[in-house]
Amino acid sequence: MKRTLATVLSLLLVLFASGQLGAQSWLIYDGSVLPDATAGGGDTLNITSLSDNSPGAGLVEEIIDDPNNPGNKIFKYLHPDGKLMHRHNFDAEYADSAFTFIARIKGENDPAYDRIFDLQWHNGNAGTRDELRIWGADSTFELEKVDIKQQIDASMYDWHTIRISVNGDLSTVYMDENPVPVISGVSTSSTTSKYIKVGDGSGEVIGGYMDWLILDMSGAFAPGQGLPIPEGLIVDVASDTTPEPELPKWLVYDGSILPSETAGGGDTLDIASLSDNSPGAGLIEEIIDDPDNPGNKIFKYLHPDGKLMHRHNFADDYADSAFTFVTRIKGENDSTYDRIFDLQWHNGNAGTRDELRIWGADSTFELEKVDIKQ
């Protein structure tokens, strides 16, 4: 039997539960045959080789025994030169533009092989495409067409499951079924083709192992949504020594104290007030009880005049230019107050900034620097 996920990491986000999903099933490649032998149909993920492959010298593609799980088979691929890709074409009747792909993989622990895994998708119904590249030596993930990279604190020479959720032009990558994405982005690279390709077509060096690949074309699902990973692929936890990766943590402001009291560090989102604030008359800032949730506290702010902002500075060692901010808010139902929320971000590593403004009376959202309203 196959192995599946080790211990699922603690949830950091509460995700939407999936509803009635209708008829859906996984297309599966279980690593027990070579990719060019997968054209049998049924529930098989057909990833037969492309006709224009030119793999060069030194190619190794073979099915080997899993040393940690007797009876399990693994696809081993070492590709030092040329190009070699295995493609699955979306069915002609596939009219959606959302799908989910999961792979259980690890890299070849040899500096001769830079990249350990590569997946391309041409999402013709959405008109966009992208490519996930994973490097072993520095554990870097890249969405090639979005042109963003993210280095993670985990060894890619250990077994991991990689979930790619594609919803139109938006691609989101998760690891080991942790609901916090490793990397995400929107592609503008165009295509009319409809397929996925596993492998490398750029002539770069790639080497690793695939335990299994599965594809669900009924929707784009995060961990905990959609179909469960098939029972036959379940990991034997006792024999899996893969350490759990250290993925990013949320910085949190929970509304139980005033923003000016948040300078304690740790996991706290420090939004202590700016020194040049001049709020004017009539300011109200207070912590109140949540009337709908006993024991919960809420930050109430009424600001009729002047300026008042609470700022969080990115850490000095923050070298990326991608971040995610989530807030739970509601407006004061009083026509005195036009705007109900405002968030500015100065993304210095990217060299850009913007501001989200939200109005209450007409429920308008504005990106101020982009100069668009909705």
mmCIF file of C-alpha atoms in Angstrom:
data_model
loop_
_atom_site.group_PDB
_atom_site.id
_atom_site.type_symbol
_atom_site.label_atom_id
_atom_site.label_comp_id
_atom_site.label_asym_id
_atom_site.label_seq_id
_atom_site.Cartn_x
_atom_site.Cartn_y
_atom_site.Cartn_z
ATOM 1 C CA MET A 1 0.000 0.000 0.000
ATOM 2 C CA LYS A 2 1.046 3.594 -0.527
ATOM 3 C CA ARG A 3 1.946 5.962 2.234
ATOM 4 C CA THR A 4 0.208 9.293 2.879
ATOM 5 C CA LEU A 5 0.631 12.397 4.951
ATOM 6 C CA ALA A 6 2.516 12.321 8.226
ATOM 7 C CA THR A 7 1.072 14.372 11.072
ATOM 8 C CA VAL A 8 -1.114 17.148 9.680
ATOM 9 C CA LEU A 9 0.093 20.487 11.063
ATOM 10 C CA SER A 10 -2.133 22.521 13.373
ATOM 11 C CA LEU A 11 -4.575 24.780 11.556
ATOM 12 C CA LEU A 12 -3.516 28.421 11.355
ATOM 13 C CA LEU A 13 -6.538 29.563 9.359
ATOM 14 C CA VAL A 14 -10.186 28.567 9.417
ATOM 15 C CA LEU A 15 -10.953 27.756 5.798
ATOM 16 C CA PHE A 16 -14.333 27.570 4.154
ATOM 17 C CA ALA A 17 -15.791 24.086 4.360
ATOM 18 C CA SER A 18 -16.475 22.467 1.039
ATOM 19 C CA GLY A 19 -20.110 21.963 0.057
ATOM 20 C CA GLN A 20 -21.718 19.475 -2.230
ATOM 21 C CA LEU A 21 -19.078 18.856 -4.843
ATOM 22 C CA GLY A 22 -21.001 16.716 -7.244
ATOM 23 C CA ALA A 23 -19.361 13.909 -9.172
ATOM 24 C CA GLN A 24 -15.608 14.026 -8.837
ATOM 25 C CA SER A 25 -12.716 11.627 -8.551
ATOM 26 C CA TRP A 26 -8.944 11.702 -8.518
ATOM 27 C CA LEU A 27 -6.898 10.850 -11.565
ATOM 28 C CA ILE A 28 -3.943 8.948 -10.105
ATOM 29 C CA TYR A 29 -0.349 8.121 -10.983
ATOM 30 C CA ASP A 30 0.921 5.837 -8.217
ATOM 31 C CA GLY A 31 4.568 5.526 -9.229
ATOM 32 C CA SER A 32 4.354 1.819 -9.967
ATOM 33 C CA VAL A 33 4.889 2.144 -13.742
ATOM 34 C CA LEU A 34 6.937 4.484 -15.896
ATOM 35 C CA PRO A 35 5.089 7.603 -17.093
ATOM 36 C CA ASP A 36 5.050 6.402 -20.700
ATOM 37 C CA ALA A 37 3.059 3.345 -19.550
ATOM 38 C CA THR A 38 0.178 5.366 -18.055
ATOM 39 C CA ALA A 39 -2.112 5.523 -21.080
ATOM 40 C CA GLY A 40 -4.501 2.860 -19.785
ATOM 41 C CA GLY A 41 -7.405 5.194 -19.029
ATOM 42 C CA GLY A 42 -9.809 4.698 -16.131
ATOM 43 C CA ASP A 43 -8.645 6.492 -13.012
ATOM 44 C CA THR A 44 -5.071 6.571 -14.302
ATOM 45 C CA LEU A 45 -3.410 9.944 -14.727
ATOM 46 C CA ASN A 46 -2.155 9.667 -18.279
ATOM 47 C CA ILE A 47 1.241 11.410 -18.342
ATOM 48 C CA THR A 48 2.717 9.796 -21.431
ATOM 49 C CA SER A 49 5.805 11.505 -22.801
ATOM 50 C CA LEU A 50 5.656 14.411 -25.236
ATOM 51 C CA SER A 51 6.761 13.647 -28.767
ATOM 52 C CA ASP A 52 9.266 16.518 -28.864
ATOM 53 C CA ASN A 53 11.317 15.415 -25.849
ATOM 54 C CA SER A 54 15.104 15.423 -26.243
ATOM 55 C CA PRO A 55 16.468 14.321 -22.865
ATOM 56 C CA GLY A 56 20.150 14.259 -23.735
ATOM 57 C CA ALA A 57 22.728 11.960 -22.168
ATOM 58 C CA GLY A 58 22.622 10.416 -18.706
ATOM 59 C CA LEU A 59 18.849 10.142 -18.271
ATOM 60 C CA VAL A 60 17.666 7.763 -15.538
ATOM 61 C CA GLU A 61 13.974 6.876 -15.304
ATOM 62 C CA GLU A 62 13.132 3.761 -13.335
ATOM 63 C CA ILE A 63 10.678 2.271 -10.881
ATOM 64 C CA ILE A 64 12.336 1.353 -7.584
ATOM 65 C CA ASP A 65 11.275 -0.244 -4.307
ATOM 66 C CA ASP A 66 10.403 2.093 -1.450
ATOM 67 C CA PRO A 67 13.017 1.327 1.230
ATOM 68 C CA ASN A 68 10.684 2.576 4.007
ATOM 69 C CA ASN A 69 7.476 0.891 2.905
ATOM 70 C CA PRO A 70 7.705 -2.715 1.624
ATOM 71 C CA GLY A 71 5.580 -3.294 -1.453
ATOM 72 C CA ASN A 72 5.416 0.369 -2.394
ATOM 73 C CA LYS A 73 6.986 1.551 -5.665
ATOM 74 C CA ILE A 74 8.573 4.913 -6.451
ATOM 75 C CA PHE A 75 9.381 6.642 -9.728
ATOM 76 C CA LYS A 76 13.032 7.791 -9.780
ATOM 77 C CA TYR A 77 14.120 10.427 -12.319
ATOM 78 C CA LEU A 78 17.605 11.865 -12.859
ATOM 79 C CA HIS A 79 17.759 14.266 -15.770
ATOM 80 C CA PRO A 80 21.151 15.969 -16.201
ATOM 81 C CA ASP A 81 20.676 17.348 -19.721
ATOM 82 C CA GLY A 82 18.171 18.326 -22.415
ATOM 83 C CA LYS A 83 14.442 18.294 -21.769
ATOM 84 C CA LEU A 84 11.995 15.640 -20.657
ATOM 85 C CA MET A 85 8.373 16.289 -19.747
ATOM 86 C CA HIS A 86 5.382 14.032 -19.154
ATOM 87 C CA ARG A 87 2.056 15.587 -20.121
ATOM 88 C CA HIS A 88 -1.574 15.047 -19.165
ATOM 89 C CA ASN A 89 -4.087 16.641 -21.539
ATOM 90 C CA PHE A 90 -7.340 17.946 -20.068
ATOM 91 C CA ASP A 91 -10.348 16.231 -21.612
ATOM 92 C CA ALA A 92 -12.088 18.014 -24.484
ATOM 93 C CA GLU A 93 -15.234 18.372 -22.348
ATOM 94 C CA TYR A 94 -13.343 20.067 -19.510
ATOM 95 C CA ALA A 95 -14.970 23.523 -19.490
ATOM 96 C CA ASP A 96 -13.846 24.764 -16.070
ATOM 97 C CA SER A 97 -10.671 26.691 -15.208
ATOM 98 C CA ALA A 98 -10.113 25.388 -11.659
ATOM 99 C CA PHE A 99 -8.275 22.224 -10.625
ATOM 100 C CA THR A 100 -6.187 20.718 -7.823
ATOM 101 C CA PHE A 101 -2.945 18.770 -8.224
ATOM 102 C CA ILE A 102 -1.051 17.017 -5.410
ATOM 103 C CA ALA A 103 2.340 15.293 -5.593
ATOM 104 C CA ARG A 104 4.313 13.363 -2.981
ATOM 105 C CA ILE A 105 7.946 13.979 -3.842
ATOM 106 C CA LYS A 106 11.477 14.341 -2.572
ATOM 107 C CA GLY A 107 14.679 15.499 -4.222
ATOM 108 C CA GLU A 108 17.829 13.620 -5.140
ATOM 109 C CA ASN A 109 20.347 14.650 -2.479
ATOM 110 C CA ASP A 110 23.166 15.350 -4.897
ATOM 111 C CA PRO A 111 24.465 18.850 -5.747
ATOM 112 C CA ALA A 112 24.629 17.807 -9.396
ATOM 113 C CA TYR A 113 20.815 18.147 -9.496
ATOM 114 C CA ASP A 114 19.676 21.719 -8.847
ATOM 115 C CA ARG A 115 15.936 21.412 -9.288
ATOM 116 C CA ILE A 116 13.988 18.554 -7.733
ATOM 117 C CA PHE A 117 10.509 19.066 -9.230
ATOM 118 C CA ASP A 118 8.785 21.012 -11.971
ATOM 119 C CA LEU A 119 5.114 21.273 -12.897
ATOM 120 C CA GLN A 120 3.688 23.396 -15.709
ATOM 121 C CA TRP A 121 -0.016 24.042 -16.305
ATOM 122 C CA HIS A 122 -1.674 25.544 -19.342
ATOM 123 C CA ASN A 123 -5.109 26.626 -18.149
ATOM 124 C CA GLY A 124 -6.605 27.431 -21.533
ATOM 125 C CA ASN A 125 -10.131 28.041 -20.272
ATOM 126 C CA ALA A 126 -8.769 30.866 -18.120
ATOM 127 C CA GLY A 127 -6.294 31.887 -20.833
ATOM 128 C CA THR A 128 -3.294 31.782 -18.480
ATOM 129 C CA ARG A 129 -0.419 29.487 -17.576
ATOM 130 C CA ASP A 130 2.279 29.104 -14.935
ATOM 131 C CA GLU A 131 4.995 26.784 -13.691
ATOM 132 C CA LEU A 132 6.036 25.652 -10.208
ATOM 133 C CA ARG A 133 9.756 25.055 -9.809
ATOM 134 C CA ILE A 134 11.285 23.619 -6.617
ATOM 135 C CA TRP A 135 15.001 23.638 -5.804
ATOM 136 C CA GLY A 136 16.627 21.238 -3.360
ATOM 137 C CA ALA A 137 19.780 22.907 -2.042
ATOM 138 C CA ASP A 138 18.053 26.048 -0.730
ATOM 139 C CA SER A 139 14.439 24.753 -0.550
ATOM 140 C CA THR A 140 13.129 27.487 -2.838
ATOM 141 C CA PHE A 141 9.689 27.492 -4.483
ATOM 142 C CA GLU A 142 9.092 29.605 -7.598
ATOM 143 C CA LEU A 143 5.978 30.503 -9.566
ATOM 144 C CA GLU A 144 7.830 31.197 -12.781
ATOM 145 C CA LYS A 145 5.265 33.263 -14.725
ATOM 146 C CA VAL A 146 4.225 35.269 -11.659
ATOM 147 C CA ASP A 147 7.963 35.775 -11.084
ATOM 148 C CA ILE A 148 8.010 35.251 -7.312
ATOM 149 C CA LYS A 149 10.165 32.972 -5.180
ATOM 150 C CA GLN A 150 9.857 31.808 -1.572
ATOM 151 C CA GLN A 151 12.499 29.963 0.442
ATOM 152 C CA ILE A 152 11.147 27.677 3.175
ATOM 153 C CA ASP A 153 12.652 26.221 6.337
ATOM 154 C CA ALA A 154 12.445 22.537 5.448
ATOM 155 C CA SER A 155 14.609 20.035 3.597
ATOM 156 C CA MET A 156 13.310 19.130 0.169
ATOM 157 C CA TYR A 157 15.473 16.006 0.314
ATOM 158 C CA ASP A 158 12.794 14.578 2.650
ATOM 159 C CA TRP A 159 9.360 13.427 1.514
ATOM 160 C CA HIS A 160 6.711 16.145 1.241
ATOM 161 C CA THR A 161 3.280 16.504 -0.318
ATOM 162 C CA ILE A 162 2.883 19.542 -2.572
ATOM 163 C CA ARG A 163 -0.657 20.754 -3.329
ATOM 164 C CA ILE A 164 -1.177 23.171 -6.217
ATOM 165 C CA SER A 165 -4.616 24.795 -6.291
ATOM 166 C CA VAL A 166 -5.322 26.648 -9.551
ATOM 167 C CA ASN A 167 -8.377 28.888 -9.824
ATOM 168 C CA GLY A 168 -8.328 30.692 -13.163
ATOM 169 C CA ASP A 169 -5.249 32.896 -13.173
ATOM 170 C CA LEU A 170 -4.599 32.446 -9.412
ATOM 171 C CA SER A 171 -2.233 29.653 -8.313
ATOM 172 C CA THR A 172 -1.684 28.717 -4.655
ATOM 173 C CA VAL A 173 0.855 26.174 -3.399
ATOM 174 C CA TYR A 174 0.662 24.329 -0.062
ATOM 175 C CA MET A 175 3.039 21.844 1.550
ATOM 176 C CA ASP A 176 2.217 18.850 3.747
ATOM 177 C CA GLU A 177 -1.466 19.874 3.885
ATOM 178 C CA ASN A 178 -0.701 22.934 5.979
ATOM 179 C CA PRO A 179 -3.464 25.478 5.177
ATOM 180 C CA VAL A 180 -0.972 28.358 5.160
ATOM 181 C CA PRO A 181 0.206 28.740 1.538
ATOM 182 C CA VAL A 182 3.903 28.457 0.751
ATOM 183 C CA ILE A 183 3.533 30.724 -2.283
ATOM 184 C CA SER A 184 0.693 32.238 -4.304
ATOM 185 C CA GLY A 185 0.255 34.589 -7.236
ATOM 186 C CA VAL A 186 -1.730 35.684 -10.280
ATOM 187 C CA SER A 187 -0.319 34.938 -13.730
ATOM 188 C CA THR A 188 -0.840 37.121 -16.797
ATOM 189 C CA SER A 189 1.048 34.789 -19.163
ATOM 190 C CA SER A 190 -1.387 33.718 -21.875
ATOM 191 C CA THR A 191 -2.231 30.345 -23.431
ATOM 192 C CA THR A 192 -5.060 28.512 -25.166
ATOM 193 C CA SER A 193 -3.689 25.027 -24.428
ATOM 194 C CA LYS A 194 -5.163 22.748 -21.758
ATOM 195 C CA TYR A 195 -2.715 20.412 -20.028
ATOM 196 C CA ILE A 196 -0.261 19.872 -17.210
ATOM 197 C CA LYS A 197 3.359 18.822 -17.723
ATOM 198 C CA VAL A 198 5.604 17.182 -15.144
ATOM 199 C CA GLY A 199 9.344 17.529 -15.748
ATOM 200 C CA ASP A 200 11.702 20.086 -17.232
ATOM 201 C CA GLY A 201 11.672 21.620 -20.691
ATOM 202 C CA SER A 202 14.361 24.253 -20.217
ATOM 203 C CA GLY A 203 17.453 22.069 -20.374
ATOM 204 C CA GLU A 204 18.262 22.539 -16.672
ATOM 205 C CA VAL A 205 19.340 19.734 -14.341
ATOM 206 C CA ILE A 206 16.553 18.046 -12.349
ATOM 207 C CA GLY A 207 16.500 14.955 -10.150
ATOM 208 C CA GLY A 208 14.184 13.407 -7.590
ATOM 209 C CA TYR A 209 11.557 10.841 -6.688
ATOM 210 C CA MET A 210 7.769 10.712 -7.076
ATOM 211 C CA ASP A 211 5.683 8.489 -4.845
ATOM 212 C CA TRP A 212 2.413 9.566 -6.448
ATOM 213 C CA LEU A 213 0.612 12.317 -8.374
ATOM 214 C CA ILE A 214 -3.145 13.001 -8.239
ATOM 215 C CA LEU A 215 -5.357 15.441 -10.154
ATOM 216 C CA ASP A 216 -8.910 16.643 -9.398
ATOM 217 C CA MET A 217 -10.499 18.781 -12.118
ATOM 218 C CA SER A 218 -13.690 19.569 -10.180
ATOM 219 C CA GLY A 219 -12.310 22.664 -8.442
ATOM 220 C CA ALA A 220 -9.444 24.514 -6.761
ATOM 221 C CA PHE A 221 -9.251 23.190 -3.208
ATOM 222 C CA ALA A 222 -7.092 24.133 -0.227
ATOM 223 C CA PRO A 223 -6.130 21.503 2.388
ATOM 224 C CA GLY A 224 -9.253 20.245 4.130
ATOM 225 C CA GLN A 225 -11.465 21.037 1.150
ATOM 226 C CA GLY A 226 -12.625 18.864 -1.732
ATOM 227 C CA LEU A 227 -11.808 15.182 -2.002
ATOM 228 C CA PRO A 228 -9.653 13.546 0.680
ATOM 229 C CA ILE A 229 -6.389 12.036 -0.505
ATOM 230 C CA PRO A 230 -7.192 8.425 -1.488
ATOM 231 C CA GLU A 231 -6.872 5.837 1.288
ATOM 232 C CA GLY A 232 -4.481 3.775 -0.821
ATOM 233 C CA LEU A 233 -1.939 6.598 -0.671
ATOM 234 C CA ILE A 234 -1.984 7.011 3.108
ATOM 235 C CA VAL A 235 1.377 7.426 4.792
ATOM 236 C CA ASP A 236 2.487 4.942 7.381
ATOM 237 C CA VAL A 237 3.349 7.463 10.082
ATOM 238 C CA ALA A 238 5.481 5.001 12.041
ATOM 239 C CA SER A 239 7.894 4.582 9.145
ATOM 240 C CA ASP A 240 7.873 8.206 7.995
ATOM 241 C CA THR A 241 10.751 10.132 9.573
ATOM 242 C CA THR A 242 10.155 13.334 7.610
ATOM 243 C CA PRO A 243 10.311 16.292 10.028
ATOM 244 C CA GLU A 244 7.458 18.743 10.010
ATOM 245 C CA PRO A 245 8.484 21.949 8.213
ATOM 246 C CA GLU A 246 8.518 25.278 9.989
ATOM 247 C CA LEU A 247 6.110 27.363 7.949
ATOM 248 C CA PRO A 248 5.309 31.035 8.523
ATOM 249 C CA LYS A 249 3.382 32.164 11.612
ATOM 250 C CA TRP A 250 0.726 34.838 11.837
ATOM 251 C CA LEU A 251 1.417 38.082 13.667
ATOM 252 C CA VAL A 252 -1.826 38.722 15.537
ATOM 253 C CA TYR A 253 -3.719 41.692 16.930
ATOM 254 C CA ASP A 254 -6.816 40.263 18.637
ATOM 255 C CA GLY A 255 -8.632 43.478 19.599
ATOM 256 C CA SER A 256 -8.318 42.889 23.345
ATOM 257 C CA ILE A 257 -5.980 45.830 23.989
ATOM 258 C CA LEU A 258 -5.533 49.271 22.461
ATOM 259 C CA PRO A 259 -3.128 49.495 19.489
ATOM 260 C CA SER A 260 -0.768 51.670 21.531
ATOM 261 C CA GLU A 261 -0.236 48.696 23.896
ATOM 262 C CA THR A 262 0.875 46.193 21.241
ATOM 263 C CA ALA A 263 4.622 46.743 21.390
ATOM 264 C CA GLY A 264 5.329 43.504 23.276
ATOM 265 C CA GLY A 265 6.891 41.605 20.354
ATOM 266 C CA GLY A 266 6.600 37.833 20.006
ATOM 267 C CA ASP A 267 3.588 36.840 17.940
ATOM 268 C CA THR A 268 1.931 40.213 18.558
ATOM 269 C CA LEU A 269 1.263 42.485 15.611
ATOM 270 C CA ASP A 270 2.898 45.676 16.887
ATOM 271 C CA ILE A 271 0.704 48.537 15.635
ATOM 272 C CA ALA A 272 1.771 51.179 18.144
ATOM 273 C CA SER A 273 0.731 54.697 17.139
ATOM 274 C CA LEU A 274 2.879 56.932 14.986
ATOM 275 C CA SER A 275 4.551 59.828 16.752
ATOM 276 C CA ASP A 276 3.175 62.428 14.318
ATOM 277 C CA ASN A 277 -0.512 61.640 14.816
ATOM 278 C CA SER A 278 -2.825 64.617 15.292
ATOM 279 C CA PRO A 279 -6.284 63.099 15.753
ATOM 280 C CA GLY A 280 -8.179 66.286 16.502
ATOM 281 C CA ALA A 281 -11.310 66.540 18.640
ATOM 282 C CA GLY A 282 -13.836 63.798 19.361
ATOM 283 C CA LEU A 283 -11.560 60.777 19.053
ATOM 284 C CA ILE A 284 -12.833 57.560 20.632
ATOM 285 C CA GLU A 285 -10.572 54.531 20.953
ATOM 286 C CA GLU A 286 -11.715 51.868 23.383
ATOM 287 C CA ILE A 287 -11.940 48.139 23.919
ATOM 288 C CA ILE A 288 -15.522 46.932 24.281
ATOM 289 C CA ASP A 289 -17.295 43.641 24.860
ATOM 290 C CA ASP A 290 -18.526 41.800 21.789
ATOM 291 C CA PRO A 291 -22.350 41.742 22.151
ATOM 292 C CA ASP A 292 -22.591 38.662 19.907
ATOM 293 C CA ASN A 293 -19.766 36.605 21.427
ATOM 294 C CA PRO A 294 -19.423 36.619 25.236
ATOM 295 C CA GLY A 295 -15.804 36.900 26.338
ATOM 296 C CA ASN A 296 -14.580 38.360 23.056
ATOM 297 C CA LYS A 297 -13.216 41.909 22.931
ATOM 298 C CA ILE A 298 -13.442 44.429 20.076
ATOM 299 C CA PHE A 299 -11.490 47.584 19.261
ATOM 300 C CA LYS A 300 -13.866 50.494 18.633
ATOM 301 C CA TYR A 301 -12.576 53.584 16.830
ATOM 302 C CA LEU A 302 -14.497 56.762 16.011
ATOM 303 C CA HIS A 303 -12.316 59.406 14.411
ATOM 304 C CA PRO A 304 -14.193 62.493 13.218
ATOM 305 C CA ASP A 305 -11.219 64.803 12.654
ATOM 306 C CA GLY A 306 -7.459 65.026 11.999
ATOM 307 C CA LYS A 307 -5.330 61.948 11.420
ATOM 308 C CA LEU A 308 -4.683 58.793 13.407
ATOM 309 C CA MET A 309 -2.746 55.800 12.125
ATOM 310 C CA HIS A 310 -1.335 52.690 13.779
ATOM 311 C CA ARG A 311 1.756 51.317 12.090
ATOM 312 C CA HIS A 312 3.540 47.956 11.976
ATOM 313 C CA ASN A 313 7.121 48.097 10.682
ATOM 314 C CA PHE A 314 8.438 45.110 8.753
ATOM 315 C CA ALA A 315 11.436 43.487 10.455
ATOM 316 C CA ASP A 316 14.909 44.472 9.271
ATOM 317 C CA ASP A 317 15.534 40.937 7.978
ATOM 318 C CA TYR A 318 12.341 40.920 5.864
ATOM 319 C CA ALA A 319 13.791 40.581 2.360
ATOM 320 C CA ASP A 320 10.685 39.454 0.463
ATOM 321 C CA SER A 321 8.048 41.622 -1.207
ATOM 322 C CA ALA A 322 5.000 39.384 -0.647
ATOM 323 C CA PHE A 323 2.726 39.315 2.389
ATOM 324 C CA THR A 324 -0.872 38.548 3.405
ATOM 325 C CA PHE A 325 -3.027 40.661 5.726
ATOM 326 C CA VAL A 326 -6.435 39.508 7.006
ATOM 327 C CA THR A 327 -8.844 41.527 9.142
ATOM 328 C CA ARG A 328 -12.360 41.107 10.553
ATOM 329 C CA ILE A 329 -14.123 44.469 10.612
ATOM 330 C CA LYS A 330 -17.443 46.266 10.458
ATOM 331 C CA GLY A 331 -18.356 49.933 10.127
ATOM 332 C CA GLU A 332 -20.034 52.357 12.510
ATOM 333 C CA ASN A 333 -23.633 52.688 11.261
ATOM 334 C CA ASP A 334 -23.665 56.482 11.486
ATOM 335 C CA SER A 335 -23.638 58.837 8.493
ATOM 336 C CA THR A 336 -21.134 61.030 10.347
ATOM 337 C CA TYR A 337 -18.459 58.491 9.484
ATOM 338 C CA ASP A 338 -17.898 58.087 5.732
ATOM 339 C CA ARG A 339 -15.022 55.630 5.680
ATOM 340 C CA ILE A 340 -15.059 52.503 7.858
ATOM 341 C CA PHE A 341 -11.545 51.133 7.262
ATOM 342 C CA ASP A 342 -8.217 52.164 5.787
ATOM 343 C CA LEU A 343 -5.005 50.164 5.295
ATOM 344 C CA GLN A 344 -1.803 51.503 3.751
ATOM 345 C CA TRP A 345 1.207 49.399 2.830
ATOM 346 C CA HIS A 346 4.666 50.584 1.827
ATOM 347 C CA ASN A 347 6.248 47.575 0.124
ATOM 348 C CA GLY A 348 9.811 48.860 -0.007
ATOM 349 C CA ASN A 349 11.375 45.638 -1.266
ATOM 350 C CA ALA A 350 9.160 45.911 -4.337
ATOM 351 C CA GLY A 351 9.487 49.703 -4.445
ATOM 352 C CA THR A 352 5.718 50.269 -4.466
ATOM 353 C CA ARG A 353 2.878 51.255 -2.128
ATOM 354 C CA ASP A 354 -0.897 51.380 -2.066
ATOM 355 C CA GLU A 355 -3.885 51.969 0.199
ATOM 356 C CA LEU A 356 -7.193 50.164 0.646
ATOM 357 C CA ARG A 357 -10.093 52.416 1.553
ATOM 358 C CA ILE A 358 -13.568 51.086 2.422
ATOM 359 C CA TRP A 359 -16.706 53.233 2.674
ATOM 360 C CA GLY A 360 -19.773 52.213 4.667
ATOM 361 C CA ALA A 361 -22.767 53.961 3.128
ATOM 362 C CA ASP A 362 -22.263 52.615 -0.397
ATOM 363 C CA SER A 363 -19.961 49.627 0.427
ATOM 364 C CA THR A 364 -17.229 50.869 -1.924
ATOM 365 C CA PHE A 365 -13.679 49.486 -1.979
ATOM 366 C CA GLU A 366 -10.856 51.600 -3.401
ATOM 367 C CA LEU A 367 -7.219 50.885 -4.177
ATOM 368 C CA GLU A 368 -6.080 54.476 -3.949
ATOM 369 C CA LYS A 369 -2.761 54.359 -5.816
ATOM 370 C CA VAL A 370 -4.124 52.045 -8.503
ATOM 371 C CA ASP A 371 -7.026 54.515 -8.729
ATOM 372 C CA ILE A 372 -9.828 51.961 -9.004
ATOM 373 C CA LYS A 373 -13.079 51.608 -7.048
ATOM 374 C CA GLN A 374 -15.548 48.756 -6.810
#
